[in-house]
Short mmCIF file of C-alpha atoms in Angstrom, two decimals:
data_model
loop_
_atom_site.label_atom_id
_atom_site.label_comp_id
_atom_site.label_asym_id
_atom_site.label_seq_id
_atom_site.Cartn_x
_atom_site.Cartn_y
_atom_site.Cartn_z
CA MET M 1322 -14.79 8.30 14.28
CA ILE M 1323 -12.61 6.84 11.55
CA TYR M 1324 -10.91 3.51 12.22
CA LEU M 1325 -8.00 2.00 10.34
CA PHE M 1326 -7.44 -1.66 11.23
CA LEU M 1327 -3.98 -3.22 11.22
CA ALA M 1328 -3.07 -6.89 11.46
CA ASP M 1329 0.28 -8.64 11.19
CA GLY M 1330 1.33 -8.76 7.56
CA PHE M 1331 -0.44 -5.55 6.48
CA GLU M 1332 0.95 -3.60 3.53
CA GLU M 1333 2.57 -0.62 5.23
CA VAL M 1334 2.10 1.97 2.47
CA GLU M 1335 -1.57 1.03 2.02
CA ALA M 1336 -2.18 1.84 5.68
CA LEU M 1337 0.15 4.76 6.32
CA PHE M 1338 -0.51 6.83 3.19
CA PRO M 1339 -4.28 7.08 3.83
CA LEU M 1340 -3.68 7.58 7.56
CA ASP M 1341 -1.25 10.43 6.93
CA LEU M 1342 -3.50 12.14 4.37
CA LEU M 1343 -6.60 11.90 6.55
CA ARG M 1344 -4.76 13.37 9.52
CA ARG M 1345 -3.30 16.15 7.35
CA ALA M 1346 -6.90 16.92 6.35
CA GLY M 1347 -7.79 17.28 10.04
CA CYS M 1348 -9.66 14.00 10.39
CA ALA M 1349 -9.50 12.09 13.67
CA VAL M 1350 -8.36 8.56 12.82
CA THR M 1351 -7.82 5.79 15.35
CA THR M 1352 -5.62 2.87 14.37
CA VAL M 1353 -6.76 -0.47 15.76
CA GLY M 1354 -4.33 -3.35 16.16
CA VAL M 1355 -5.63 -6.88 15.70
CA GLY M 1356 -3.58 -8.95 18.10
CA GLY M 1357 -2.20 -6.08 20.20
CA THR M 1358 -0.76 -2.65 19.59
CA GLU M 1359 2.61 -3.62 18.05
CA ILE M 1360 1.74 -4.75 14.53
CA ARG M 1361 4.41 -5.92 12.11
CA GLY M 1362 3.84 -5.10 8.45
CA ALA M 1363 4.47 -7.34 5.47
CA HIS M 1364 7.91 -5.77 4.98
CA GLY M 1365 9.10 -5.84 8.57
CA ILE M 1366 8.01 -2.34 9.59
CA THR M 1367 6.39 -2.37 13.02
CA VAL M 1368 3.66 0.16 13.69
CA THR M 1369 2.19 0.98 17.09
CA ALA M 1370 -1.60 1.05 16.86
CA ASP M 1371 -3.53 3.56 18.94
CA ILE M 1372 -5.63 0.83 20.57
CA PRO M 1373 -5.80 -2.96 20.52
CA ALA M 1374 -8.86 -4.53 18.88
CA GLU M 1375 -10.21 -5.52 22.31
CA LEU M 1376 -10.81 -1.84 23.10
CA TYR M 1377 -12.77 -1.12 19.92
CA LYS M 1378 -16.36 -0.38 20.95
CA ASP M 1379 -17.85 2.00 18.33
CA SER M 1380 -21.26 0.84 17.13
CA ALA M 1381 -21.55 3.60 14.50
CA PRO M 1382 -18.16 4.39 12.93
CA GLU M 1383 -17.96 7.10 10.27
CA MET M 1384 -15.42 5.15 8.21
CA VAL M 1385 -13.63 1.79 8.41
CA ILE M 1386 -10.39 1.35 6.46
CA LEU M 1387 -8.82 -2.03 5.69
CA PRO M 1388 -5.31 -2.16 4.18
CA GLY M 1389 -4.25 -5.18 2.18
CA GLY M 1390 -1.04 -7.13 2.22
CA MET M 1391 -0.54 -10.76 3.01
CA PRO M 1392 -1.16 -12.28 5.38
CA GLY M 1393 -2.54 -8.98 6.73
CA ALA M 1394 -5.81 -9.10 4.81
CA LYS M 1395 -6.39 -12.73 5.85
CA ASN M 1396 -5.68 -11.81 9.47
CA LEU M 1397 -8.17 -8.93 9.25
CA ALA M 1398 -10.76 -11.27 7.72
CA ALA M 1399 -10.34 -13.68 10.64
CA SER M 1400 -10.94 -10.98 13.26
CA ALA M 1401 -14.35 -10.86 14.94
CA THR M 1402 -13.66 -7.23 15.84
CA VAL M 1403 -13.02 -6.28 12.22
CA LYS M 1404 -16.21 -8.07 11.15
CA ALA M 1405 -18.17 -6.26 13.87
CA ALA M 1406 -16.75 -2.88 12.81
CA VAL M 1407 -17.49 -3.53 9.13
CA THR M 1408 -21.02 -4.68 9.98
CA ALA M 1409 -21.63 -1.60 12.15
CA ALA M 1410 -20.35 0.68 9.40
CA ALA M 1411 -22.53 -1.03 6.79
CA THR M 1412 -25.58 -0.87 9.05
CA HIS M 1413 -25.17 2.88 9.52
CA GLY M 1414 -24.26 3.68 5.89
CA ALA M 1415 -20.71 4.64 6.87
CA PHE M 1416 -17.80 4.48 4.47
CA LEU M 1417 -16.20 1.06 3.96
CA CYS M 1418 -12.75 1.38 2.43
CA ALA M 1419 -10.42 -1.42 1.39
CA ILE M 1420 -7.31 -1.66 -0.77
CA CYS M 1421 -5.38 -4.46 -2.49
CA ALA M 1422 -6.50 -7.85 -1.12
CA ALA M 1423 -8.72 -6.36 1.59
CA PRO M 1424 -11.80 -5.79 -0.63
CA MET M 1425 -12.17 -9.58 -0.41
CA ILE M 1426 -13.32 -9.04 3.20
CA LEU M 1427 -16.20 -6.87 2.02
CA GLY M 1428 -16.99 -9.40 -0.71
CA GLN M 1429 -16.97 -12.34 1.67
CA MET M 1430 -19.34 -10.44 3.95
CA GLY M 1431 -21.77 -9.87 1.06
CA LEU M 1432 -21.31 -6.08 1.09
CA LEU M 1433 -20.23 -5.68 -2.54
CA ALA M 1434 -23.39 -7.08 -4.15
CA GLY M 1435 -24.37 -4.78 -6.98
CA LYS M 1436 -21.46 -2.39 -6.27
CA LYS M 1437 -18.53 -1.53 -8.51
CA ALA M 1438 -15.27 -2.59 -6.86
CA THR M 1439 -11.64 -3.23 -7.63
CA CYS M 1440 -8.85 -5.17 -5.93
CA TYR M 1441 -5.35 -6.53 -6.43
CA PRO M 1442 -5.27 -8.78 -9.52
CA GLY M 1443 -6.03 -12.37 -8.58
CA PHE M 1444 -8.54 -11.55 -5.83
CA GLU M 1445 -11.47 -10.76 -8.15
CA GLU M 1446 -13.23 -14.06 -7.44
CA LYS M 1447 -13.49 -13.08 -3.77
CA LEU M 1448 -15.48 -9.92 -4.57
CA ASN M 1449 -18.76 -11.82 -4.29
CA GLY M 1450 -21.57 -10.09 -6.16
CA ALA M 1451 -19.50 -7.08 -7.19
CA ASP M 1452 -19.38 -5.46 -10.58
CA LYS M 1453 -15.62 -5.99 -10.90
CA VAL M 1454 -13.72 -3.19 -12.59
CA ARG M 1455 -10.02 -2.76 -13.22
CA ASP M 1456 -9.84 0.90 -12.22
CA ARG M 1457 -7.17 2.00 -9.75
CA VAL M 1458 -9.63 3.49 -7.23
CA VAL M 1459 -13.39 2.96 -7.29
CA ARG M 1460 -16.08 4.68 -5.26
CA ASP M 1461 -19.61 3.32 -5.42
CA GLY M 1462 -21.74 5.04 -2.81
CA ASN M 1463 -20.22 4.35 0.59
CA ILE M 1464 -17.79 1.69 -0.72
CA ILE M 1465 -14.28 2.78 -1.75
CA THR M 1466 -11.86 0.16 -3.06
CA ALA M 1467 -8.41 0.37 -4.61
CA ALA M 1468 -6.12 -1.95 -6.54
CA GLY M 1469 -2.92 -1.96 -4.51
CA MET M 1470 0.11 -0.28 -3.01
CA GLY M 1471 0.88 1.78 -6.10
CA VAL M 1472 -2.40 3.65 -5.72
CA ALA M 1473 -2.24 4.28 -1.97
CA LEU M 1474 -1.95 8.05 -2.56
CA PRO M 1475 -5.03 8.34 -4.83
CA PHE M 1476 -6.88 5.97 -2.47
CA GLY M 1477 -6.04 8.17 0.51
CA LEU M 1478 -7.09 11.30 -1.37
CA SER M 1479 -10.40 9.63 -2.29
CA LEU M 1480 -11.02 9.01 1.42
CA VAL M 1481 -10.30 12.67 2.15
CA GLU M 1482 -12.68 13.69 -0.63
CA ALA M 1483 -15.42 11.42 0.71
CA LEU M 1484 -15.17 12.93 4.19
CA CYS M 1485 -14.03 16.52 3.56
CA GLY M 1486 -15.15 17.32 0.03
CA LYS M 1487 -13.45 17.68 -3.32
CA ALA M 1488 -12.06 21.17 -2.66
CA ASN M 1489 -10.24 19.99 0.46
CA ALA M 1490 -8.94 16.87 -1.30
CA ASP M 1491 -7.72 19.00 -4.22
CA ALA M 1492 -5.97 21.42 -1.85
CA LEU M 1493 -4.28 18.50 -0.09
CA ARG M 1494 -3.35 16.93 -3.45
CA ALA M 1495 -1.60 20.19 -4.40
CA ALA M 1496 0.05 20.56 -0.98
CA VAL M 1497 1.66 17.11 -1.14
CA LEU M 1498 2.64 17.58 -4.81
CA ALA M 1499 0.60 14.56 -5.84
CA ASP M 1500 0.22 15.79 -9.41
CA GLU M 1501 3.79 17.01 -9.93
#
């Protein structure tokens, strides 16, 4: 299963673009709300998560997605459930995906050591052990990171490619007019 975690203050586009694209690609994605199911984004948009964090029980997720935004990324970082999900994903070689400020969570957990990663400018020092690059979207093995809200579409398409293959991601890219 794919899990997208939401916490108060998340960047709405960074969560909803990848969620929409993955579901369009036929992937089953469960949104998990840290602090309940009604989660308010950084710009006042409230999203209803599929389940509250207390109901998350998967010990071998296929993919964990962490949107940025402030204080959303800090709220995700403070969640024991998020840390457990990230640890389970790392243990099983699942995809760990984070955008904007959220790659700092992977860095603080020591999961970026020796990996190429990107983040929102100003958070580089929190990417402990990473080979920091300034690319918009970076995939290094099972780690996919992105720089911020402006690259939510390419980030989402990179998640689709990781799970469904390049041909499916390219077909989706064309269908949503991403290259027009």
